[in-house]
Tab-separated table of C-alpha atoms in Angstrom:
chain	number	residue	atom	x	y	z
A	10	VAL	CA	19.119	-19.203	38.047
A	11	ALA	CA	16.323	-16.611	37.344
A	12	PRO	CA	13.015	-17.789	35.863
A	13	ALA	CA	12.355	-17.355	32.129
A	14	PRO	CA	10.458	-14.076	31.396
A	15	PRO	CA	6.811	-14.468	30.124
A	16	PRO	CA	6.427	-15.261	26.305
A	17	HIS	CA	6.123	-12.358	23.953
A	18	VAL	CA	2.463	-11.738	22.681
A	19	PRO	CA	2.589	-9.683	19.475
A	20	GLY	CA	-0.111	-7.003	19.169
A	21	PRO	CA	-1.320	-5.071	16.301
A	22	PRO	CA	1.150	-2.451	14.830
A	23	ALA	CA	0.863	1.137	16.021
A	24	ALA	CA	-1.284	3.411	13.834
A	25	ALA	CA	0.775	5.597	11.639
A	26	PRO	CA	0.345	9.349	12.052
A	27	PRO	CA	-1.715	10.990	9.449
A	28	PRO	CA	0.335	12.203	6.337
A	29	ASP	CA	1.276	15.969	6.170
A	30	ALA	CA	-1.514	17.712	4.005
A	31	GLY	CA	1.028	19.694	2.038
A	32	ALA	CA	3.023	16.528	1.191
A	33	LEU	CA	-0.246	14.987	-0.074
A	34	ASP	CA	-0.928	17.978	-2.285
A	35	ARG	CA	2.473	17.799	-3.691
A	36	ALA	CA	2.158	14.115	-4.289
A	37	ALA	CA	-1.258	14.655	-5.944
A	38	ALA	CA	0.233	17.163	-8.233
A	39	LEU	CA	3.130	14.921	-9.281
A	40	LEU	CA	0.895	11.974	-10.001
A	41	ALA	CA	-1.702	14.177	-11.944
A	42	GLY	CA	1.116	15.311	-14.161
A	43	ALA	CA	2.735	11.965	-14.818
A	44	ARG	CA	2.519	10.566	-18.302
A	45	ALA	CA	2.763	6.928	-17.272
A	46	PRO	CA	2.010	6.573	-13.465
A	47	LEU	CA	2.349	3.192	-11.620
A	48	VAL	CA	1.449	2.347	-8.184
A	49	ILE	CA	3.653	0.130	-6.091
A	50	ALA	CA	1.729	-1.252	-2.927
A	51	GLY	CA	2.577	-3.608	-0.207
A	52	ASP	CA	1.263	-5.148	3.012
A	53	GLY	CA	0.802	-1.732	4.661
A	54	VAL	CA	-2.255	-1.408	2.362
A	55	THR	CA	-3.735	-4.535	3.523
A	56	HIS	CA	-3.014	-3.706	7.164
A	57	ALA	CA	-4.399	-0.322	7.009
A	58	GLY	CA	-7.665	-1.670	5.415
A	59	ALA	CA	-6.871	0.735	2.530
A	60	GLY	CA	-7.392	-1.752	-0.642
A	61	ALA	CA	-10.606	0.152	-1.792
A	62	THR	CA	-8.658	3.527	-1.398
A	63	LEU	CA	-5.678	2.246	-3.272
A	64	ALA	CA	-8.198	0.897	-6.167
A	65	ALA	CA	-9.898	4.317	-6.259
A	66	LEU	CA	-6.557	6.193	-6.495
A	67	ALA	CA	-5.204	3.841	-9.350
A	68	GLU	CA	-8.657	4.014	-11.245
A	69	ARG	CA	-8.581	7.914	-10.961
A	70	LEU	CA	-5.102	7.729	-12.456
A	71	GLY	CA	-5.446	4.976	-14.921
A	72	ALA	CA	-2.282	3.599	-13.339
A	73	PRO	CA	-1.679	-0.147	-13.031
A	74	ILE	CA	-0.925	-1.551	-9.523
A	75	ARG	CA	2.049	-3.789	-8.766
A	76	GLY	CA	2.662	-5.431	-5.512
A	77	GLU	CA	6.067	-5.341	-3.448
A	78	PRO	CA	8.062	-8.405	-4.250
A	79	THR	CA	8.124	-9.961	-1.044
A	80	ALA	CA	4.561	-9.151	0.368
A	81	ALA	CA	2.584	-11.616	2.434
A	82	THR	CA	-0.611	-10.257	1.140
A	83	ALA	CA	-2.004	-8.642	-2.220
A	84	PRO	CA	-2.928	-4.918	-1.555
A	85	LEU	CA	-6.282	-5.565	-3.618
A	86	PRO	CA	-8.162	-8.499	-5.115
A	87	THR	CA	-5.998	-9.909	-7.779
A	88	ASP	CA	-8.945	-9.973	-10.255
A	89	HIS	CA	-8.956	-6.026	-10.260
A	90	GLY	CA	-8.417	-4.679	-13.608
A	91	LEU	CA	-5.425	-2.530	-12.804
A	92	TRP	CA	-3.635	-5.436	-10.921
A	93	ARG	CA	-0.555	-6.394	-12.539
A	94	GLY	CA	1.064	-8.838	-9.934
A	95	PRO	CA	4.121	-8.523	-7.686
A	96	LEU	CA	7.353	-6.947	-8.920
């Protein structure tokens, strides 16, 4: 009988690669032309430390923010004026 392997020690997730600039431009154009934009955000926002960036985007668009339904964390403070809770 072989000894058990050492315990797994989880580490931080790998950083995501930066988004394609062209894709960002296309997304910005779609959002700028939207009549009733809505931002849906999840745990990735919190893990990336991007809550302030998310809030700035939503404020610029005048878009409410909803959280993913099974999130472990809220993507920004729940007293933010555009936060509408989880889906």
